[in-house]
mmCIF file of N, CA and C in Angstrom:
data_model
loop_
_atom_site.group_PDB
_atom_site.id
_atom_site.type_symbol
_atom_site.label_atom_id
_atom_site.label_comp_id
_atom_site.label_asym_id
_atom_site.label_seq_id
_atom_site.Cartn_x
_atom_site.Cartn_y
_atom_site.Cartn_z
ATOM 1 N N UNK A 1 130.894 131.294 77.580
ATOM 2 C CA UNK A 1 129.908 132.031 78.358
ATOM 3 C C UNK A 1 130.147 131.798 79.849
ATOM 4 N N UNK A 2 130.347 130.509 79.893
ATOM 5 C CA UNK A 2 130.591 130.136 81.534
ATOM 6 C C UNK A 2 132.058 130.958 82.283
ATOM 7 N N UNK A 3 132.887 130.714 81.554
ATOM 8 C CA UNK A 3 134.176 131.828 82.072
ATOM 9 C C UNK A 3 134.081 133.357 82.157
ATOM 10 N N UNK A 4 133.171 133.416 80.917
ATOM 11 C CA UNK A 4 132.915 134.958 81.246
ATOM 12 C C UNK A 4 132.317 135.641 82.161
ATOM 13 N N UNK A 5 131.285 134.848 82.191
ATOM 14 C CA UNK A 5 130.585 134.334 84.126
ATOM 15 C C UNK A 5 130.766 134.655 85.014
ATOM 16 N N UNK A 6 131.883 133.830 84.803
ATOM 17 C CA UNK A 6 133.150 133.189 86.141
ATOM 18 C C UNK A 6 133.684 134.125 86.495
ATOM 19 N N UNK A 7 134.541 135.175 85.658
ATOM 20 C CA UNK A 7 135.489 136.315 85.301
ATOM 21 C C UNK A 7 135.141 137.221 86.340
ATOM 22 N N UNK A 8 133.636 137.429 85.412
ATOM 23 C CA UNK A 8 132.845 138.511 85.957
ATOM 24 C C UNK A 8 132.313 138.389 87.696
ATOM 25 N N UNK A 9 132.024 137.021 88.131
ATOM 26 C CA UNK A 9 131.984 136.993 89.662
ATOM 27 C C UNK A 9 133.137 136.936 90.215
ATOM 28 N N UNK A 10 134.055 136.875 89.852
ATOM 29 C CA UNK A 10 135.207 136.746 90.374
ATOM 30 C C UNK A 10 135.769 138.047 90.435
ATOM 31 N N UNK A 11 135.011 138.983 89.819
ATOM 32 C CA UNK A 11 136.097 140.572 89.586
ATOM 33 C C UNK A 11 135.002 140.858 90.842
ATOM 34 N N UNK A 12 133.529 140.895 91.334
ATOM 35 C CA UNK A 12 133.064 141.157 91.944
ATOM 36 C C UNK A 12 133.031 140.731 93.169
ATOM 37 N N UNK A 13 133.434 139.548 93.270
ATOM 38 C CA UNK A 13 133.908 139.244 94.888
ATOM 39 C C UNK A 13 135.221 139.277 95.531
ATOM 40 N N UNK A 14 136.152 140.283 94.634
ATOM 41 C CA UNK A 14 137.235 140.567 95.077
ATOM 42 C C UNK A 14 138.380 139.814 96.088
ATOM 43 N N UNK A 15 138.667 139.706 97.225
ATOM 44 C CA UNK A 15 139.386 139.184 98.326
ATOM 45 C C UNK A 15 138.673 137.617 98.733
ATOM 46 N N UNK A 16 137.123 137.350 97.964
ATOM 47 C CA UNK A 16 137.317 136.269 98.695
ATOM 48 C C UNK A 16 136.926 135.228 97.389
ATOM 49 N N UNK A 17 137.029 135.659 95.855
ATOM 50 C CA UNK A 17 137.373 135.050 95.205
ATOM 51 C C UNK A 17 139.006 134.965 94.973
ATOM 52 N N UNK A 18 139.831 135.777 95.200
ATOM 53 C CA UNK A 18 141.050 135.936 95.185
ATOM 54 C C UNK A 18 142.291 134.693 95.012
ATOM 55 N N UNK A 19 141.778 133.264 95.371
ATOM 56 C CA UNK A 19 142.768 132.166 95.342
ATOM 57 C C UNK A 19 143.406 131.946 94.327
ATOM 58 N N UNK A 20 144.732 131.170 94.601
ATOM 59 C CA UNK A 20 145.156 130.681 93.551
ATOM 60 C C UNK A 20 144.307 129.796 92.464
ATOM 61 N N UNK A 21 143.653 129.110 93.327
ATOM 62 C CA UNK A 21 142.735 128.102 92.728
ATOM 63 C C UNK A 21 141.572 128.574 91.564
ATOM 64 N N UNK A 22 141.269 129.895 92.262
ATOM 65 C CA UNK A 22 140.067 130.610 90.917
ATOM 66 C C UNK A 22 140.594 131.187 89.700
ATOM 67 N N UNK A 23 141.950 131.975 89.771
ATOM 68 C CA UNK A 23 142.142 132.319 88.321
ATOM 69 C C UNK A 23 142.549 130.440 87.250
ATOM 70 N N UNK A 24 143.447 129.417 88.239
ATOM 71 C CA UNK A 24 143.020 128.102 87.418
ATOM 72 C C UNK A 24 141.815 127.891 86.736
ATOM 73 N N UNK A 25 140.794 127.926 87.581
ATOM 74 C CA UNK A 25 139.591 127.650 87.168
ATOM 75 C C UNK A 25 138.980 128.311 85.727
ATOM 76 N N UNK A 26 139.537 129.593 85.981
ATOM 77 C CA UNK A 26 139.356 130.260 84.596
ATOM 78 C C UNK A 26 140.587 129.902 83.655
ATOM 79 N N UNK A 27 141.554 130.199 83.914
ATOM 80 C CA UNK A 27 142.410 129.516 82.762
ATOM 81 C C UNK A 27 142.030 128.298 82.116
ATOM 82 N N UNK A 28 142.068 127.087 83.187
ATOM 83 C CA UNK A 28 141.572 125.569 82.933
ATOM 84 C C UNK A 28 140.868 125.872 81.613
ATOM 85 N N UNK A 29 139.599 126.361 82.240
ATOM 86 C CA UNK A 29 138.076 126.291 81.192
ATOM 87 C C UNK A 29 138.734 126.807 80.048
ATOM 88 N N UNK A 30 139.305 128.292 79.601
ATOM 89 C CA UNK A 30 139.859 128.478 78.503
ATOM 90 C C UNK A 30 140.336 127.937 77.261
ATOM 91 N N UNK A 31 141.233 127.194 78.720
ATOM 92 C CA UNK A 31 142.627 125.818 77.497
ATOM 93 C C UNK A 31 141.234 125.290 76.989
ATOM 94 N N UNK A 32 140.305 124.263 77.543
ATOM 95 C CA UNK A 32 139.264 123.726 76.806
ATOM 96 C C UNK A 32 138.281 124.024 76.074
ATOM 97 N N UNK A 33 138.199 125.051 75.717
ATOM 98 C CA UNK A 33 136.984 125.547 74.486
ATOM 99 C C UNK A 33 137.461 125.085 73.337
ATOM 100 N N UNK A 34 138.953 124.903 72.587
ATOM 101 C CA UNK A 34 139.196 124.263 71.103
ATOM 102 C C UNK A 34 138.556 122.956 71.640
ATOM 103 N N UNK A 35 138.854 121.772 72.509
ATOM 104 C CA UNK A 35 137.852 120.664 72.658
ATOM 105 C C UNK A 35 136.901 120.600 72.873
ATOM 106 N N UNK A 36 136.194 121.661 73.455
ATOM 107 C CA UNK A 36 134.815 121.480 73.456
ATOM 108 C C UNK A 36 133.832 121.665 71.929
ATOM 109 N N UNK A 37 134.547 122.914 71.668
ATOM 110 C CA UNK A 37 134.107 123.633 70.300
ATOM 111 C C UNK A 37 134.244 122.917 69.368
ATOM 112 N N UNK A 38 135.400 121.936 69.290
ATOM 113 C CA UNK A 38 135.370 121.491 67.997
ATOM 114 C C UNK A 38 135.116 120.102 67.793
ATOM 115 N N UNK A 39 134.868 119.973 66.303
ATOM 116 C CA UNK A 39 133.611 118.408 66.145
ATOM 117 C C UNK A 39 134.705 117.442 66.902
ATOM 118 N N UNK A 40 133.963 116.109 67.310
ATOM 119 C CA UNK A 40 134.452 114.776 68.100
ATOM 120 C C UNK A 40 135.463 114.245 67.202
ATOM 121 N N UNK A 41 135.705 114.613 65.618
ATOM 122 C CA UNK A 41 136.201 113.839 64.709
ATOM 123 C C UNK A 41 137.694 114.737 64.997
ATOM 124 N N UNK A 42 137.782 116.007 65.464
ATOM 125 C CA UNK A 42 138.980 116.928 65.090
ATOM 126 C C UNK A 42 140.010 116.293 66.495
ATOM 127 N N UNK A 43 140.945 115.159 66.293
ATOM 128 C CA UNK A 43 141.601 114.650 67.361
ATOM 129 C C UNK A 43 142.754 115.319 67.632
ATOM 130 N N UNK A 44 143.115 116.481 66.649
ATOM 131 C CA UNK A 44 144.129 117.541 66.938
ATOM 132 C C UNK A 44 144.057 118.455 67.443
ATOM 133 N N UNK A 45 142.694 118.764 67.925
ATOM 134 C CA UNK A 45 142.044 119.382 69.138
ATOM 135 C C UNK A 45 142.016 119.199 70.191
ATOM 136 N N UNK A 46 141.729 117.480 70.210
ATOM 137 C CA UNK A 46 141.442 117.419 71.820
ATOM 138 C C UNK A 46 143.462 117.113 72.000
ATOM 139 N N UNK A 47 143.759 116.575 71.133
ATOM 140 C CA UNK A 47 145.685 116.607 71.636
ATOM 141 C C UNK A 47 146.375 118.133 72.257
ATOM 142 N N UNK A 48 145.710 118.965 71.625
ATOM 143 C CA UNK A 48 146.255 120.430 71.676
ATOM 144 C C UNK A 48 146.087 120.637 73.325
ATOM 145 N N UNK A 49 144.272 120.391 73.392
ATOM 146 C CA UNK A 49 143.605 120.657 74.594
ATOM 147 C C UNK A 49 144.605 119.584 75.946
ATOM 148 N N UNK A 50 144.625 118.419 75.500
ATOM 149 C CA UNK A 50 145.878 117.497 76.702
ATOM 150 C C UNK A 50 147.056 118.342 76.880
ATOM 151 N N UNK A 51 147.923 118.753 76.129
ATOM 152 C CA UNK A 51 148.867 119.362 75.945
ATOM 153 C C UNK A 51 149.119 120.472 76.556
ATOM 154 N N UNK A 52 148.048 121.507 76.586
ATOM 155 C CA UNK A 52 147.751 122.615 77.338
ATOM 156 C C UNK A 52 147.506 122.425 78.547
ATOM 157 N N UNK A 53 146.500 121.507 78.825
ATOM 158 C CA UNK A 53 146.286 121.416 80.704
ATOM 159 C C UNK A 53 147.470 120.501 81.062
ATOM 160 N N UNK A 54 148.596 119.869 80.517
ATOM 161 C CA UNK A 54 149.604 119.617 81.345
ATOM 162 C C UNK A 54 150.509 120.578 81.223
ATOM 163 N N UNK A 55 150.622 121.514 80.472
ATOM 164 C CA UNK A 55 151.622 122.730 80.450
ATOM 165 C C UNK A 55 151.329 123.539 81.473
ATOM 166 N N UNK A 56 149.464 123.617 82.003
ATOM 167 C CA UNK A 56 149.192 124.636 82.578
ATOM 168 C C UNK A 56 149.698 123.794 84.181
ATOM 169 N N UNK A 57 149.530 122.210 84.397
ATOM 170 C CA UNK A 57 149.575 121.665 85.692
ATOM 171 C C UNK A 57 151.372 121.850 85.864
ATOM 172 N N UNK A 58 152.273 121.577 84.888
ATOM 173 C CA UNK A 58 153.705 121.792 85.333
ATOM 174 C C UNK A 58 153.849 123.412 85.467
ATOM 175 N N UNK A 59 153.096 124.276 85.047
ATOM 176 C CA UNK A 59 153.420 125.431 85.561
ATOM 177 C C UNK A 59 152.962 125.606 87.104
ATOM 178 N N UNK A 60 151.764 124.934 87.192
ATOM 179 C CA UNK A 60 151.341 125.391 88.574
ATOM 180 C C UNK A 60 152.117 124.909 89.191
ATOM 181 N N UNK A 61 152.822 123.410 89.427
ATOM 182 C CA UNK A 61 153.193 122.581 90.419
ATOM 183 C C UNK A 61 154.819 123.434 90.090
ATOM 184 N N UNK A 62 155.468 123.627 89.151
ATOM 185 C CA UNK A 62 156.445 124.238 89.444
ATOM 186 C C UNK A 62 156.502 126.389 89.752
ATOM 187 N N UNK A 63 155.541 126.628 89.540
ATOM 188 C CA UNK A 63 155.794 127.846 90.059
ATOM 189 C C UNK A 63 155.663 128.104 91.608
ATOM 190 N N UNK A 64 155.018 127.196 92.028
ATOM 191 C CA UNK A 64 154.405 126.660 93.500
ATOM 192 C C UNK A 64 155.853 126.550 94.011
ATOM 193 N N UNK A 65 156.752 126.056 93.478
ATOM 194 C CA UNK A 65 157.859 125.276 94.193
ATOM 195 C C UNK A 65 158.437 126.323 94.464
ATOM 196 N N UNK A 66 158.703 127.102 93.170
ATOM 197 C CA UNK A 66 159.412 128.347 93.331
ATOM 198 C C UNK A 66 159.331 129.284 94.138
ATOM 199 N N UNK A 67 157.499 129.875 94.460
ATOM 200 C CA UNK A 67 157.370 130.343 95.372
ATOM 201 C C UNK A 67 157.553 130.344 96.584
ATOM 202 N N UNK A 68 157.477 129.118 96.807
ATOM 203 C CA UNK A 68 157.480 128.134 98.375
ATOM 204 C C UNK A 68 159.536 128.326 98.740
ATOM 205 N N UNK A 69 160.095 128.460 97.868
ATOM 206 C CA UNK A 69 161.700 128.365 97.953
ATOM 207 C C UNK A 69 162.641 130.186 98.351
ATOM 208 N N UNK A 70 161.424 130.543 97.307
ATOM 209 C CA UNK A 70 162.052 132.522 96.965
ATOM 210 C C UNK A 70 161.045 133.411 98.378
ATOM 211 N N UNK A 71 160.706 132.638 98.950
ATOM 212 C CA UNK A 71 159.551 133.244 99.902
ATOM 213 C C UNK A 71 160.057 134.423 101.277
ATOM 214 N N UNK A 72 161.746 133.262 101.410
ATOM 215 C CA UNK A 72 161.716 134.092 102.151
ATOM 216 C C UNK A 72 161.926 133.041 103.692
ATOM 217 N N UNK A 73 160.632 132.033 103.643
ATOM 218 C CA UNK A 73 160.022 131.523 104.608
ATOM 219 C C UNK A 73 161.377 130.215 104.769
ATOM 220 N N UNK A 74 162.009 130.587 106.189
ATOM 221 C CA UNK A 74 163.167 129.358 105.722
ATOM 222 C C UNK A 74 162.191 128.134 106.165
ATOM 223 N N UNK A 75 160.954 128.082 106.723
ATOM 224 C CA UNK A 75 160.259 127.009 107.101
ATOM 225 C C UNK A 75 160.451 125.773 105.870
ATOM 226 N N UNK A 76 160.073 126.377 104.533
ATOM 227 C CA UNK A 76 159.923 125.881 103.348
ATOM 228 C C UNK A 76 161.405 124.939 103.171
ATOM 229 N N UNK A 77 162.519 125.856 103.620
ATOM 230 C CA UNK A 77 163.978 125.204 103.237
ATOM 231 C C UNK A 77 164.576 124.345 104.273
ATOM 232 N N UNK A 78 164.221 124.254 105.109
ATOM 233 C CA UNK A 78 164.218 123.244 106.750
ATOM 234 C C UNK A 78 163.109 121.899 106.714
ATOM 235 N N UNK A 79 162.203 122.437 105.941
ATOM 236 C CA UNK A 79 161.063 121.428 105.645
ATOM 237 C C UNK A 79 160.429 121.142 106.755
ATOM 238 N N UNK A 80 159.905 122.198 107.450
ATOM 239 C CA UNK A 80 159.419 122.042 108.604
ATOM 240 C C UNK A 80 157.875 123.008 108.616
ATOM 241 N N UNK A 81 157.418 123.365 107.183
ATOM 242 C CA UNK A 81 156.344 124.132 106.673
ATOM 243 C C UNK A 81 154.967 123.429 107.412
ATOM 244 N N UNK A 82 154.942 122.634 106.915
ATOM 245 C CA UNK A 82 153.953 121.880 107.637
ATOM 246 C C UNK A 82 153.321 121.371 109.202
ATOM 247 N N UNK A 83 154.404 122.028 109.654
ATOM 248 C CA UNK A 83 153.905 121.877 111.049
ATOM 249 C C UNK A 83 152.872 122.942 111.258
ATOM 250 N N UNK A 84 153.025 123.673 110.499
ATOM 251 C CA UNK A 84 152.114 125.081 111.240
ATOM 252 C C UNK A 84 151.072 124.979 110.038
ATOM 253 N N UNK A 85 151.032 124.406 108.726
ATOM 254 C CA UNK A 85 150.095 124.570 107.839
ATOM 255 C C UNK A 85 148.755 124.290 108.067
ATOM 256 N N UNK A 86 148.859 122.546 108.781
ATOM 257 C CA UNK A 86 147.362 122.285 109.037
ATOM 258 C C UNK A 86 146.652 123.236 110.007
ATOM 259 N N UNK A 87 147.141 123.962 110.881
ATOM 260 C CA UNK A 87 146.653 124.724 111.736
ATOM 261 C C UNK A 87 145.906 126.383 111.314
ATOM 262 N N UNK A 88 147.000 126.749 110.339
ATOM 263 C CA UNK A 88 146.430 127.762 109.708
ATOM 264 C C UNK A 88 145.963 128.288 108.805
ATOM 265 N N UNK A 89 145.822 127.416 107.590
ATOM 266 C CA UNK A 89 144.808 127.016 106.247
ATOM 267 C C UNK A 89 143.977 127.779 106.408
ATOM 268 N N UNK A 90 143.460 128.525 105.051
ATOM 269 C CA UNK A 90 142.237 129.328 104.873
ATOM 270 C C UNK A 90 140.726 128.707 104.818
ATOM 271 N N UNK A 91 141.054 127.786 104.685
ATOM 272 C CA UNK A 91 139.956 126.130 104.537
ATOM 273 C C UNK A 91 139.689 125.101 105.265
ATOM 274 N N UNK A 92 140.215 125.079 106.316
ATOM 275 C CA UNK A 92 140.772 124.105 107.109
ATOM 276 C C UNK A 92 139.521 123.268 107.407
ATOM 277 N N UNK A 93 140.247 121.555 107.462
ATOM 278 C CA UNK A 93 138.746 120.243 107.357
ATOM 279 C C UNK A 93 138.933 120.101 108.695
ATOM 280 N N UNK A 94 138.079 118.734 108.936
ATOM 281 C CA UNK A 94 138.460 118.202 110.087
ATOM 282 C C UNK A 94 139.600 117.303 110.153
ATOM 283 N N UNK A 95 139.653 117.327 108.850
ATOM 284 C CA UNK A 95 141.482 116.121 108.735
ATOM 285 C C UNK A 95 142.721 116.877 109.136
ATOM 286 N N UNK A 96 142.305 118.070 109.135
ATOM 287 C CA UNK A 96 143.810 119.102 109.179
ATOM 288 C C UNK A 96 143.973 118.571 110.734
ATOM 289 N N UNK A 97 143.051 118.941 111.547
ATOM 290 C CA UNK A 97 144.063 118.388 112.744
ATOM 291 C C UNK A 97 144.582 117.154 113.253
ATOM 292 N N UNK A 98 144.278 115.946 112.299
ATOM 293 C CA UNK A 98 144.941 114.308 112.292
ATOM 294 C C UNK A 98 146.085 114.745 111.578
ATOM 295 N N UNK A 99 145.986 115.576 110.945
ATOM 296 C CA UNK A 99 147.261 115.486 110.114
ATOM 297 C C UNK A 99 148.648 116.576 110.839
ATOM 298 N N UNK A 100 148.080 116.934 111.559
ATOM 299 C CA UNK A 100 148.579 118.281 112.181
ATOM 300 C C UNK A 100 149.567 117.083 113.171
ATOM 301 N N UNK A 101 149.019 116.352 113.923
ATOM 302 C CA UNK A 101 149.671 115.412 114.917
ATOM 303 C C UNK A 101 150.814 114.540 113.627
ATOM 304 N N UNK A 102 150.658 114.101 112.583
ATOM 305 C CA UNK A 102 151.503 113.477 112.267
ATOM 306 C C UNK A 102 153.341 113.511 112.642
ATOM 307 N N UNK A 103 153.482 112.433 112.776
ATOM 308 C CA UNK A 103 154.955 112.001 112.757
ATOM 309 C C UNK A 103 156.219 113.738 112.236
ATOM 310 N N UNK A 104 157.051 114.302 112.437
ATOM 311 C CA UNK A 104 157.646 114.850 111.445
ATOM 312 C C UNK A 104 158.274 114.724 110.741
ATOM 313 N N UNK A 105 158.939 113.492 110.521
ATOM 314 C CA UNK A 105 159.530 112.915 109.290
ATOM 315 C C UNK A 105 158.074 112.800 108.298
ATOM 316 N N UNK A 106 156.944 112.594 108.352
ATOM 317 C CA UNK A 106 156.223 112.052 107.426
ATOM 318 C C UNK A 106 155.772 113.987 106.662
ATOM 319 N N UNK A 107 155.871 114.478 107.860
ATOM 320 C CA UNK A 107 155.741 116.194 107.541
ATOM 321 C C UNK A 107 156.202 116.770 106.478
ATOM 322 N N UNK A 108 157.592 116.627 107.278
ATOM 323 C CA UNK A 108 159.006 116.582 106.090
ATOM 324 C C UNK A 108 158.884 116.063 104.838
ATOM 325 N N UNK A 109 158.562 114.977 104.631
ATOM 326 C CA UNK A 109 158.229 114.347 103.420
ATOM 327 C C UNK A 109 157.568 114.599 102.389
ATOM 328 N N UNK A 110 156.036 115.396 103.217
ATOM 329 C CA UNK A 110 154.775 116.242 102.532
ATOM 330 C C UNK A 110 155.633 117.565 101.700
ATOM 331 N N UNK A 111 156.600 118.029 103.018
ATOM 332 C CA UNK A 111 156.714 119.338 102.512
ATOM 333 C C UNK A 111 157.867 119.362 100.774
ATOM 334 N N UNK A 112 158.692 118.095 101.138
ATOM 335 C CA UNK A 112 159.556 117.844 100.045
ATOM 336 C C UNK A 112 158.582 117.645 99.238
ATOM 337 N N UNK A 113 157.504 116.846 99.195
ATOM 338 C CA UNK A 113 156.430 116.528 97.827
ATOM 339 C C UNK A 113 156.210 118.103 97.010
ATOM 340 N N UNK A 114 155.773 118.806 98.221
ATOM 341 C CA UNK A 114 154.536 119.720 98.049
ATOM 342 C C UNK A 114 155.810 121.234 97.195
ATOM 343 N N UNK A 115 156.866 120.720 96.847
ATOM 344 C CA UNK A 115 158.123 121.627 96.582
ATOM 345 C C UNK A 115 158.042 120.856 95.120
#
């Protein structure tokens, strides 16, 4: 019920539900309905359910990479992405600009992680 919810505000707020992060949110919940749904005793459920949200986290963290590589953006392949990220984030905290000053080797480093 809650995803369907979800679905449904999410088809209605168009551009500013739009993130990567919200269709997760609905997938996530998905993978987990065999664990939720099924009795505490069925442990081939909740294994299925582990199994699935790390299939779904190596897809994200590697399709991410991919994107970040096929983009286009040679920032990504210089590893120099991050200089301009904290600055222009759709979200941006007050940490983005401590982090914005960082070192660029430590930049570099983020951006190799974040690949």
């Amino acid at each position: 019920v809650a995803t369907a919810c979800y679905s449904a505000a999410k088809r209605v707020g168009g551009v500013f539900l739009s993130f990567q992060w919200d269709s997760l949110l609905v997938e996530a919940s998905v993978l987990c309905l065999p664990g939720i749904l099924a009795p505490a005793s069925w442990l081939v459920c909740q294994g299925l359910v582990d199994l699935s949200l790390q299939w779904l986290l190596f897809r994200l963290m590697f399709g991410s990479g991919v994107v970040k590589l096929c983009s286009g953006d040679g920032a990504w392949r210089d590893l120099t992405a991050l200089k301009h990220h904290f600055q222009t984030q759709p979200l941006p905290t007050p940490l983005a600009a401590s982090m914005h000053e960082l070192p660029l080797v430590l930049l570099r480093a983020g951006c190799l992680f974040a690949i």
